[in-house]
C-alpha cells in the first residue's frame, strides 16, 4: 500500500500558509507534503468590498465560499443573521468560522464543494431570491452563473483577493529533486492553471508525470485536459479525502 511506502509525497496547491490540514492528513497516511503555493490571500478593505458586503449580508441566502471569506468579511462588518435568512458555508471549516463569528445556524452541504452547494435545497427555487456570495475574485466560478441561471439575484462581495506568487526557489528545488512516489491533490482548478503557467518547462513536465487525486469530476476533467495522464476522483475535497485518494492512486500505479 502507498501508506506503507517510506517517504511518499502529497503535492499541495493550497495558498501560502494554508497547507497544515492537508499536511496532517497526508502524515496520517505516512506521507510528507510538497507545497507549491500559487498565491497568498490578502484581505480587501476598500469602498467596493464594503458596499458589496453590505448588499450580500442583506440577502435571503448568504453563501460563504471559504474560511478566509468569513475572516475577511468579519473584519469589514459585524456578521449578524437576520430573521428569514439562510447562511450557507461551502464546508466544515467555513461553517466553524461562521460559528466563531457568532452565526448560530449554518447550512453545510454533504459534499463540501461547489457541486455540493448547488445541490442544497436552499439553493433550488431561487426565482427572484437575493443570494449574497461572499468570496474572492476568481475561485468558484461555477457558483454565480449557476445561481443566476436559477433566477437568483446574485450580490457578490469580493472581500479578499488571491495575490499570485512565483514558485519559490526552495519549492522548485524540492520538485526537481523529488524521486519518491507522489500524487498531486487537486481541489482548485484556478490553482492548477496558475501553477502550470508559472512553472519552468522542465518542472512542469515533471509535475505532469505524477498522478492526480481530484476533488470532483469537473477537476478531474481539467487535469486530463492539462496533460495529466493518471487521474482519479476523490470522495470529496476535504484533506482526508484527498490524502486517501492519493494513496489509492499510488497503490493502483503499483
PDB file of N, CA, C and O in Angstrom, residues 116-186:
ATOM      1  N   UNK A 116     -21.677  20.473  -4.346  1.00  0.00           N
ATOM      2  CA  UNK A 116     -22.456  20.206  -3.141  1.00  0.00           C
ATOM      3  C   UNK A 116     -23.332  21.383  -2.749  1.00  0.00           C
ATOM      4  O   UNK A 116     -24.502  21.208  -2.374  1.00  0.00           O
ATOM      5  N   UNK A 117     -22.783  22.580  -2.833  1.00  0.00           N
ATOM      6  CA  UNK A 117     -23.580  23.775  -2.539  1.00  0.00           C
ATOM      7  C   UNK A 117     -24.801  23.863  -3.451  1.00  0.00           C
ATOM      8  O   UNK A 117     -25.920  24.113  -2.990  1.00  0.00           O
ATOM      9  N   UNK A 118     -24.571  23.644  -4.734  1.00  0.00           N
ATOM     10  CA  UNK A 118     -25.660  23.802  -5.696  1.00  0.00           C
ATOM     11  C   UNK A 118     -26.730  22.722  -5.556  1.00  0.00           C
ATOM     12  O   UNK A 118     -27.834  22.871  -6.074  1.00  0.00           O
ATOM     13  N   UNK A 119     -26.410  21.643  -4.841  1.00  0.00           N
ATOM     14  CA  UNK A 119     -27.402  20.584  -4.609  1.00  0.00           C
ATOM     15  C   UNK A 119     -28.266  20.854  -3.380  1.00  0.00           C
ATOM     16  O   UNK A 119     -29.249  20.147  -3.161  1.00  0.00           O
ATOM     17  N   UNK A 120     -27.937  21.863  -2.586  1.00  0.00           N
ATOM     18  CA  UNK A 120     -28.699  22.143  -1.375  1.00  0.00           C
ATOM     19  C   UNK A 120     -30.137  22.558  -1.697  1.00  0.00           C
ATOM     20  O   UNK A 120     -30.372  23.319  -2.646  1.00  0.00           O
ATOM     21  N   UNK A 121     -31.113  22.124  -0.894  1.00  0.00           N
ATOM     22  CA  UNK A 121     -32.496  22.569  -1.098  1.00  0.00           C
ATOM     23  C   UNK A 121     -32.635  24.086  -1.021  1.00  0.00           C
ATOM     24  O   UNK A 121     -33.464  24.668  -1.740  1.00  0.00           O
ATOM     25  N   UNK A 122     -31.833  24.719  -0.185  1.00  0.00           N
ATOM     26  CA  UNK A 122     -31.927  26.182  -0.008  1.00  0.00           C
ATOM     27  C   UNK A 122     -31.518  26.948  -1.260  1.00  0.00           C
ATOM     28  O   UNK A 122     -31.824  28.147  -1.378  1.00  0.00           O
ATOM     29  N   UNK A 123     -30.868  26.276  -2.205  1.00  0.00           N
ATOM     30  CA  UNK A 123     -30.407  26.964  -3.411  1.00  0.00           C
ATOM     31  C   UNK A 123     -31.076  26.426  -4.678  1.00  0.00           C
ATOM     32  O   UNK A 123     -30.524  26.513  -5.774  1.00  0.00           O
ATOM     33  N   UNK A 124     -32.290  25.890  -4.526  1.00  0.00           N
ATOM     34  CA  UNK A 124     -33.016  25.357  -5.679  1.00  0.00           C
ATOM     35  C   UNK A 124     -34.011  26.360  -6.253  1.00  0.00           C
ATOM     36  O   UNK A 124     -33.835  26.849  -7.353  1.00  0.00           O
ATOM     37  N   UNK A 125     -35.059  26.686  -5.541  1.00  0.00           N
ATOM     38  CA  UNK A 125     -36.109  27.585  -6.045  1.00  0.00           C
ATOM     39  C   UNK A 125     -35.686  29.020  -5.762  1.00  0.00           C
ATOM     40  O   UNK A 125     -35.957  29.559  -4.692  1.00  0.00           O
ATOM     41  N   UNK A 126     -35.050  29.661  -6.733  1.00  0.00           N
ATOM     42  CA  UNK A 126     -34.415  30.954  -6.475  1.00  0.00           C
ATOM     43  C   UNK A 126     -34.984  32.087  -7.328  1.00  0.00           C
ATOM     44  O   UNK A 126     -34.415  33.182  -7.330  1.00  0.00           O
ATOM     45  N   UNK A 127     -36.085  31.848  -7.998  1.00  0.00           N
ATOM     46  CA  UNK A 127     -36.633  32.907  -8.843  1.00  0.00           C
ATOM     47  C   UNK A 127     -36.956  34.144  -7.999  1.00  0.00           C
ATOM     48  O   UNK A 127     -37.764  34.111  -7.090  1.00  0.00           O
ATOM     49  N   UNK A 128     -36.241  35.256  -8.253  1.00  0.00           N
ATOM     50  CA  UNK A 128     -36.464  36.492  -7.523  1.00  0.00           C
ATOM     51  C   UNK A 128     -35.826  36.541  -6.143  1.00  0.00           C
ATOM     52  O   UNK A 128     -35.974  37.532  -5.432  1.00  0.00           O
ATOM     53  N   UNK A 129     -35.116  35.493  -5.745  1.00  0.00           N
ATOM     54  CA  UNK A 129     -34.474  35.445  -4.427  1.00  0.00           C
ATOM     55  C   UNK A 129     -33.089  36.085  -4.513  1.00  0.00           C
ATOM     56  O   UNK A 129     -32.329  35.843  -5.450  1.00  0.00           O
ATOM     57  N   UNK A 130     -32.769  36.922  -3.524  1.00  0.00           N
ATOM     58  CA  UNK A 130     -31.439  37.540  -3.476  1.00  0.00           C
ATOM     59  C   UNK A 130     -30.460  36.586  -2.783  1.00  0.00           C
ATOM     60  O   UNK A 130     -30.746  36.084  -1.704  1.00  0.00           O
ATOM     61  N   UNK A 131     -29.341  36.352  -3.445  1.00  0.00           N
ATOM     62  CA  UNK A 131     -28.297  35.470  -2.898  1.00  0.00           C
ATOM     63  C   UNK A 131     -27.009  36.266  -2.788  1.00  0.00           C
ATOM     64  O   UNK A 131     -26.500  36.782  -3.791  1.00  0.00           O
ATOM     65  N   UNK A 132     -26.498  36.375  -1.565  1.00  0.00           N
ATOM     66  CA  UNK A 132     -25.213  37.027  -1.348  1.00  0.00           C
ATOM     67  C   UNK A 132     -24.093  36.010  -1.452  1.00  0.00           C
ATOM     68  O   UNK A 132     -24.171  34.943  -0.848  1.00  0.00           O
ATOM     69  N   UNK A 133     -23.066  36.318  -2.213  1.00  0.00           N
ATOM     70  CA  UNK A 133     -21.929  35.419  -2.406  1.00  0.00           C
ATOM     71  C   UNK A 133     -20.686  36.121  -1.867  1.00  0.00           C
ATOM     72  O   UNK A 133     -20.186  37.081  -2.461  1.00  0.00           O
ATOM     73  N   UNK A 134     -20.216  35.654  -0.712  1.00  0.00           N
ATOM     74  CA  UNK A 134     -19.070  36.283  -0.051  1.00  0.00           C
ATOM     75  C   UNK A 134     -17.848  35.449  -0.392  1.00  0.00           C
ATOM     76  O   UNK A 134     -17.728  34.304   0.032  1.00  0.00           O
ATOM     77  N   UNK A 135     -16.908  36.038  -1.132  1.00  0.00           N
ATOM     78  CA  UNK A 135     -15.884  35.237  -1.785  1.00  0.00           C
ATOM     79  C   UNK A 135     -14.699  36.101  -2.173  1.00  0.00           C
ATOM     80  O   UNK A 135     -14.424  37.135  -1.551  1.00  0.00           O
ATOM     81  N   UNK A 136     -13.975  35.688  -3.210  1.00  0.00           N
ATOM     82  CA  UNK A 136     -12.843  36.413  -3.771  1.00  0.00           C
ATOM     83  C   UNK A 136     -12.949  36.355  -5.286  1.00  0.00           C
ATOM     84  O   UNK A 136     -13.622  35.473  -5.828  1.00  0.00           O
ATOM     85  N   UNK A 137     -12.305  37.291  -5.987  1.00  0.00           N
ATOM     86  CA  UNK A 137     -12.303  37.198  -7.452  1.00  0.00           C
ATOM     87  C   UNK A 137     -11.722  35.869  -7.909  1.00  0.00           C
ATOM     88  O   UNK A 137     -10.795  35.331  -7.301  1.00  0.00           O
ATOM     89  N   UNK A 138     -12.285  35.314  -8.987  1.00  0.00           N
ATOM     90  CA  UNK A 138     -11.844  34.015  -9.458  1.00  0.00           C
ATOM     91  C   UNK A 138     -12.442  32.932  -8.593  1.00  0.00           C
ATOM     92  O   UNK A 138     -13.573  33.023  -8.123  1.00  0.00           O
ATOM     93  N   UNK A 139     -11.686  31.875  -8.346  1.00  0.00           N
ATOM     94  CA  UNK A 139     -12.148  30.820  -7.442  1.00  0.00           C
ATOM     95  C   UNK A 139     -13.322  30.059  -8.000  1.00  0.00           C
ATOM     96  O   UNK A 139     -13.288  29.577  -9.123  1.00  0.00           O
ATOM     97  N   UNK A 140     -14.388  29.972  -7.195  1.00  0.00           N
ATOM     98  CA  UNK A 140     -15.525  29.109  -7.529  1.00  0.00           C
ATOM     99  C   UNK A 140     -16.402  29.757  -8.603  1.00  0.00           C
ATOM    100  O   UNK A 140     -17.508  30.214  -8.357  1.00  0.00           O
ATOM    101  N   UNK A 141     -15.881  29.776  -9.829  1.00  0.00           N
ATOM    102  CA  UNK A 141     -16.577  30.440 -10.921  1.00  0.00           C
ATOM    103  C   UNK A 141     -17.857  29.769 -11.339  1.00  0.00           C
ATOM    104  O   UNK A 141     -18.658  30.351 -12.071  1.00  0.00           O
ATOM    105  N   UNK A 142     -18.085  28.539 -10.881  1.00  0.00           N
ATOM    106  CA  UNK A 142     -19.305  27.818 -11.222  1.00  0.00           C
ATOM    107  C   UNK A 142     -20.529  28.379 -10.512  1.00  0.00           C
ATOM    108  O   UNK A 142     -21.647  28.334 -11.028  1.00  0.00           O
ATOM    109  N   UNK A 143     -20.333  28.937  -9.312  1.00  0.00           N
ATOM    110  CA  UNK A 143     -21.465  29.271  -8.453  1.00  0.00           C
ATOM    111  C   UNK A 143     -22.338  30.399  -8.999  1.00  0.00           C
ATOM    112  O   UNK A 143     -23.549  30.231  -9.152  1.00  0.00           O
ATOM    113  N   UNK A 144     -21.746  31.567  -9.210  1.00  0.00           N
ATOM    114  CA  UNK A 144     -22.553  32.727  -9.578  1.00  0.00           C
ATOM    115  C   UNK A 144     -23.376  32.499 -10.848  1.00  0.00           C
ATOM    116  O   UNK A 144     -24.582  32.772 -10.864  1.00  0.00           O
ATOM    117  N   UNK A 145     -22.784  31.978 -11.937  1.00  0.00           N
ATOM    118  CA  UNK A 145     -23.600  31.725 -13.136  1.00  0.00           C
ATOM    119  C   UNK A 145     -24.715  30.713 -12.890  1.00  0.00           C
ATOM    120  O   UNK A 145     -25.835  30.869 -13.400  1.00  0.00           O
ATOM    121  N   UNK A 146     -24.416  29.653 -12.107  1.00  0.00           N
ATOM    122  CA  UNK A 146     -25.435  28.632 -11.841  1.00  0.00           C
ATOM    123  C   UNK A 146     -26.583  29.212 -11.024  1.00  0.00           C
ATOM    124  O   UNK A 146     -27.761  28.914 -11.274  1.00  0.00           O
ATOM    125  N   UNK A 147     -26.271  30.034 -10.040  1.00  0.00           N
ATOM    126  CA  UNK A 147     -27.314  30.651  -9.221  1.00  0.00           C
ATOM    127  C   UNK A 147     -28.151  31.625 -10.050  1.00  0.00           C
ATOM    128  O   UNK A 147     -29.383  31.656  -9.934  1.00  0.00           O
ATOM    129  N   UNK A 148     -27.485  32.407 -10.888  1.00  0.00           N
ATOM    130  CA  UNK A 148     -28.216  33.343 -11.747  1.00  0.00           C
ATOM    131  C   UNK A 148     -29.120  32.599 -12.723  1.00  0.00           C
ATOM    132  O   UNK A 148     -30.251  33.032 -13.004  1.00  0.00           O
ATOM    133  N   UNK A 149     -28.649  31.466 -13.238  1.00  0.00           N
ATOM    134  CA  UNK A 149     -29.462  30.667 -14.163  1.00  0.00           C
ATOM    135  C   UNK A 149     -30.729  30.156 -13.491  1.00  0.00           C
ATOM    136  O   UNK A 149     -31.759  29.955 -14.146  1.00  0.00           O
ATOM    137  N   UNK A 150     -30.669  29.962 -12.164  1.00  0.00           N
ATOM    138  CA  UNK A 150     -31.841  29.508 -11.415  1.00  0.00           C
ATOM    139  C   UNK A 150     -32.773  30.658 -11.038  1.00  0.00           C
ATOM    140  O   UNK A 150     -33.766  30.458 -10.350  1.00  0.00           O
ATOM    141  N   UNK A 151     -32.432  31.857 -11.486  1.00  0.00           N
ATOM    142  CA  UNK A 151     -33.300  33.002 -11.250  1.00  0.00           C
ATOM    143  C   UNK A 151     -32.904  33.879 -10.085  1.00  0.00           C
ATOM    144  O   UNK A 151     -33.589  34.855  -9.779  1.00  0.00           O
ATOM    145  N   UNK A 152     -31.795  33.563  -9.429  1.00  0.00           N
ATOM    146  CA  UNK A 152     -31.370  34.343  -8.269  1.00  0.00           C
ATOM    147  C   UNK A 152     -30.833  35.708  -8.685  1.00  0.00           C
ATOM    148  O   UNK A 152     -30.272  35.878  -9.772  1.00  0.00           O
ATOM    149  N   UNK A 153     -31.012  36.681  -7.797  1.00  0.00           N
ATOM    150  CA  UNK A 153     -30.354  37.973  -7.920  1.00  0.00           C
ATOM    151  C   UNK A 153     -29.073  37.879  -7.092  1.00  0.00           C
ATOM    152  O   UNK A 153     -29.113  37.928  -5.882  1.00  0.00           O
ATOM    153  N   UNK A 154     -27.949  37.690  -7.769  1.00  0.00           N
ATOM    154  CA  UNK A 154     -26.693  37.427  -7.076  1.00  0.00           C
ATOM    155  C   UNK A 154     -25.993  38.738  -6.733  1.00  0.00           C
ATOM    156  O   UNK A 154     -25.747  39.573  -7.608  1.00  0.00           O
ATOM    157  N   UNK A 155     -25.679  38.894  -5.446  1.00  0.00           N
ATOM    158  CA  UNK A 155     -24.932  40.059  -4.966  1.00  0.00           C
ATOM    159  C   UNK A 155     -23.573  39.553  -4.476  1.00  0.00           C
ATOM    160  O   UNK A 155     -23.478  38.926  -3.423  1.00  0.00           O
ATOM    161  N   UNK A 156     -22.564  39.841  -5.251  1.00  0.00           N
ATOM    162  CA  UNK A 156     -21.230  39.299  -4.974  1.00  0.00           C
ATOM    163  C   UNK A 156     -20.419  40.275  -4.122  1.00  0.00           C
ATOM    164  O   UNK A 156     -20.397  41.480  -4.408  1.00  0.00           O
ATOM    165  N   UNK A 157     -19.761  39.745  -3.101  1.00  0.00           N
ATOM    166  CA  UNK A 157     -18.881  40.551  -2.251  1.00  0.00           C
ATOM    167  C   UNK A 157     -17.493  39.921  -2.286  1.00  0.00           C
ATOM    168  O   UNK A 157     -17.279  38.859  -1.698  1.00  0.00           O
ATOM    169  N   UNK A 158     -16.564  40.551  -2.964  1.00  0.00           N
ATOM    170  CA  UNK A 158     -15.185  40.066  -3.012  1.00  0.00           C
ATOM    171  C   UNK A 158     -14.424  40.711  -1.858  1.00  0.00           C
ATOM    172  O   UNK A 158     -13.963  41.846  -1.957  1.00  0.00           O
ATOM    173  N   UNK A 159     -14.311  39.971  -0.747  1.00  0.00           N
ATOM    174  CA  UNK A 159     -13.742  40.538   0.474  1.00  0.00           C
ATOM    175  C   UNK A 159     -12.259  40.225   0.651  1.00  0.00           C
ATOM    176  O   UNK A 159     -11.631  40.704   1.593  1.00  0.00           O
ATOM    177  N   UNK A 160     -11.719  39.395  -0.221  1.00  0.00           N
ATOM    178  CA  UNK A 160     -10.277  39.182  -0.233  1.00  0.00           C
ATOM    179  C   UNK A 160      -9.862  38.867  -1.652  1.00  0.00           C
ATOM    180  O   UNK A 160     -10.702  38.704  -2.546  1.00  0.00           O
ATOM    181  N   UNK A 161      -8.557  38.793  -1.870  1.00  0.00           N
ATOM    182  CA  UNK A 161      -8.071  38.503  -3.205  1.00  0.00           C
ATOM    183  C   UNK A 161      -6.887  37.555  -3.133  1.00  0.00           C
ATOM    184  O   UNK A 161      -6.229  37.429  -2.102  1.00  0.00           O
ATOM    185  N   UNK A 162      -6.667  36.872  -4.240  1.00  0.00           N
ATOM    186  CA  UNK A 162      -5.529  35.974  -4.354  1.00  0.00           C
ATOM    187  C   UNK A 162      -4.406  36.702  -5.070  1.00  0.00           C
ATOM    188  O   UNK A 162      -4.586  37.126  -6.215  1.00  0.00           O
ATOM    189  N   UNK A 163      -3.289  36.846  -4.401  1.00  0.00           N
ATOM    190  CA  UNK A 163      -2.136  37.537  -4.974  1.00  0.00           C
ATOM    191  C   UNK A 163      -1.168  36.478  -5.493  1.00  0.00           C
ATOM    192  O   UNK A 163      -0.604  35.709  -4.701  1.00  0.00           O
ATOM    193  N   UNK A 164      -0.988  36.379  -6.805  1.00  0.00           N
ATOM    194  CA  UNK A 164      -0.137  35.323  -7.359  1.00  0.00           C
ATOM    195  C   UNK A 164       1.283  35.365  -6.793  1.00  0.00           C
ATOM    196  O   UNK A 164       1.845  36.440  -6.551  1.00  0.00           O
ATOM    197  N   UNK A 165       1.841  34.189  -6.581  1.00  0.00           N
ATOM    198  CA  UNK A 165       3.215  34.047  -6.109  1.00  0.00           C
ATOM    199  C   UNK A 165       4.001  33.220  -7.117  1.00  0.00           C
ATOM    200  O   UNK A 165       3.557  32.141  -7.513  1.00  0.00           O
ATOM    201  N   UNK A 166       5.164  33.686  -7.524  1.00  0.00           N
ATOM    202  CA  UNK A 166       6.004  32.823  -8.363  1.00  0.00           C
ATOM    203  C   UNK A 166       6.502  31.652  -7.537  1.00  0.00           C
ATOM    204  O   UNK A 166       6.634  31.755  -6.312  1.00  0.00           O
ATOM    205  N   UNK A 167       6.752  30.521  -8.153  1.00  0.00           N
ATOM    206  CA  UNK A 167       7.265  29.379  -7.393  1.00  0.00           C
ATOM    207  C   UNK A 167       8.568  29.758  -6.692  1.00  0.00           C
ATOM    208  O   UNK A 167       9.457  30.367  -7.298  1.00  0.00           O
ATOM    209  N   UNK A 168       8.668  29.423  -5.429  1.00  0.00           N
ATOM    210  CA  UNK A 168       9.875  29.757  -4.682  1.00  0.00           C
ATOM    211  C   UNK A 168      11.037  28.868  -5.138  1.00  0.00           C
ATOM    212  O   UNK A 168      10.827  27.732  -5.571  1.00  0.00           O
ATOM    213  N   UNK A 169      12.273  29.376  -5.059  1.00  0.00           N
ATOM    214  CA  UNK A 169      13.421  28.525  -5.409  1.00  0.00           C
ATOM    215  C   UNK A 169      13.440  27.235  -4.595  1.00  0.00           C
ATOM    216  O   UNK A 169      13.803  26.174  -5.129  1.00  0.00           O
ATOM    217  N   UNK A 170      13.027  27.315  -3.333  1.00  0.00           N
ATOM    218  CA  UNK A 170      13.013  26.117  -2.493  1.00  0.00           C
ATOM    219  C   UNK A 170      12.015  25.095  -3.023  1.00  0.00           C
ATOM    220  O   UNK A 170      12.315  23.888  -3.082  1.00  0.00           O
ATOM    221  N   UNK A 171      10.805  25.557  -3.421  1.00  0.00           N
ATOM    222  CA  UNK A 171       9.797  24.632  -3.938  1.00  0.00           C
ATOM    223  C   UNK A 171      10.240  24.023  -5.262  1.00  0.00           C
ATOM    224  O   UNK A 171      10.053  22.823  -5.506  1.00  0.00           O
ATOM    225  N   UNK A 172      10.840  24.829  -6.127  1.00  0.00           N
ATOM    226  CA  UNK A 172      11.318  24.313  -7.409  1.00  0.00           C
ATOM    227  C   UNK A 172      12.418  23.271  -7.202  1.00  0.00           C
ATOM    228  O   UNK A 172      12.446  22.234  -7.875  1.00  0.00           O
ATOM    229  N   UNK A 173      13.311  23.545  -6.279  1.00  0.00           N
ATOM    230  CA  UNK A 173      14.379  22.583  -5.994  1.00  0.00           C
ATOM    231  C   UNK A 173      13.808  21.279  -5.442  1.00  0.00           C
ATOM    232  O   UNK A 173      14.241  20.184  -5.828  1.00  0.00           O
ATOM    233  N   UNK A 174      12.810  21.407  -4.537  1.00  0.00           N
ATOM    234  CA  UNK A 174      12.195  20.196  -3.976  1.00  0.00           C
ATOM    235  C   UNK A 174      11.523  19.376  -5.066  1.00  0.00           C
ATOM    236  O   UNK A 174      11.604  18.136  -5.066  1.00  0.00           O
ATOM    237  N   UNK A 175      10.858  20.047  -6.012  1.00  0.00           N
ATOM    238  CA  UNK A 175      10.206  19.330  -7.106  1.00  0.00           C
ATOM    239  C   UNK A 175      11.245  18.658  -8.012  1.00  0.00           C
ATOM    240  O   UNK A 175      11.080  17.501  -8.406  1.00  0.00           O
ATOM    241  N   UNK A 176      12.318  19.378  -8.325  1.00  0.00           N
ATOM    242  CA  UNK A 176      13.360  18.808  -9.184  1.00  0.00           C
ATOM    243  C   UNK A 176      14.001  17.573  -8.546  1.00  0.00           C
ATOM    244  O   UNK A 176      14.312  16.599  -9.222  1.00  0.00           O
ATOM    245  N   UNK A 177      14.190  17.617  -7.241  1.00  0.00           N
ATOM    246  CA  UNK A 177      14.886  16.543  -6.535  1.00  0.00           C
ATOM    247  C   UNK A 177      13.962  15.395  -6.128  1.00  0.00           C
ATOM    248  O   UNK A 177      14.441  14.363  -5.658  1.00  0.00           O
ATOM    249  N   UNK A 178      12.676  15.567  -6.325  1.00  0.00           N
ATOM    250  CA  UNK A 178      11.735  14.552  -5.856  1.00  0.00           C
ATOM    251  C   UNK A 178      11.886  13.261  -6.654  1.00  0.00           C
ATOM    252  O   UNK A 178      11.707  13.233  -7.867  1.00  0.00           O
ATOM    253  N   UNK A 179      12.211  12.194  -5.949  1.00  0.00           N
ATOM    254  CA  UNK A 179      12.337  10.878  -6.577  1.00  0.00           C
ATOM    255  C   UNK A 179      11.345   9.877  -5.990  1.00  0.00           C
ATOM    256  O   UNK A 179      11.141   8.804  -6.552  1.00  0.00           O
ATOM    257  N   UNK A 180      10.757  10.207  -4.877  1.00  0.00           N
ATOM    258  CA  UNK A 180       9.816   9.309  -4.210  1.00  0.00           C
ATOM    259  C   UNK A 180       8.471   9.316  -4.931  1.00  0.00           C
ATOM    260  O   UNK A 180       8.156  10.240  -5.691  1.00  0.00           O
ATOM    261  N   UNK A 181       7.638   8.292  -4.703  1.00  0.00           N
ATOM    262  CA  UNK A 181       6.275   8.321  -5.243  1.00  0.00           C
ATOM    263  C   UNK A 181       5.532   9.557  -4.736  1.00  0.00           C
ATOM    264  O   UNK A 181       5.714   9.978  -3.578  1.00  0.00           O
ATOM    265  N   UNK A 182       4.715  10.143  -5.586  1.00  0.00           N
ATOM    266  CA  UNK A 182       3.996  11.366  -5.208  1.00  0.00           C
ATOM    267  C   UNK A 182       2.701  11.461  -5.992  1.00  0.00           C
ATOM    268  O   UNK A 182       2.564  10.886  -7.077  1.00  0.00           O
ATOM    269  N   UNK A 183       1.750  12.200  -5.432  1.00  0.00           N
ATOM    270  CA  UNK A 183       0.448  12.420  -6.078  1.00  0.00           C
ATOM    271  C   UNK A 183       0.027  13.858  -5.819  1.00  0.00           C
ATOM    272  O   UNK A 183       0.172  14.366  -4.702  1.00  0.00           O
ATOM    273  N   UNK A 184      -0.493  14.506  -6.840  1.00  0.00           N
ATOM    274  CA  UNK A 184      -0.982  15.878  -6.719  1.00  0.00           C
ATOM    275  C   UNK A 184      -2.411  15.876  -6.190  1.00  0.00           C
ATOM    276  O   UNK A 184      -3.297  15.228  -6.756  1.00  0.00           O
ATOM    277  N   UNK A 185      -2.650  16.599  -5.098  1.00  0.00           N
ATOM    278  CA  UNK A 185      -4.002  16.766  -4.555  1.00  0.00           C
ATOM    279  C   UNK A 185      -4.619  18.009  -5.183  1.00  0.00           C
ATOM    280  O   UNK A 185      -4.096  19.119  -5.022  1.00  0.00           O
ATOM    281  N   UNK A 186      -5.730  17.834  -5.878  1.00  0.00           N
ATOM    282  CA  UNK A 186      -6.319  18.925  -6.664  1.00  0.00           C
ATOM    283  C   UNK A 186      -7.711  19.277  -6.158  1.00  0.00           C
ATOM    284  O   UNK A 186      -8.643  18.487  -6.280  1.00  0.00           O
TER     285      UNK A 186
END
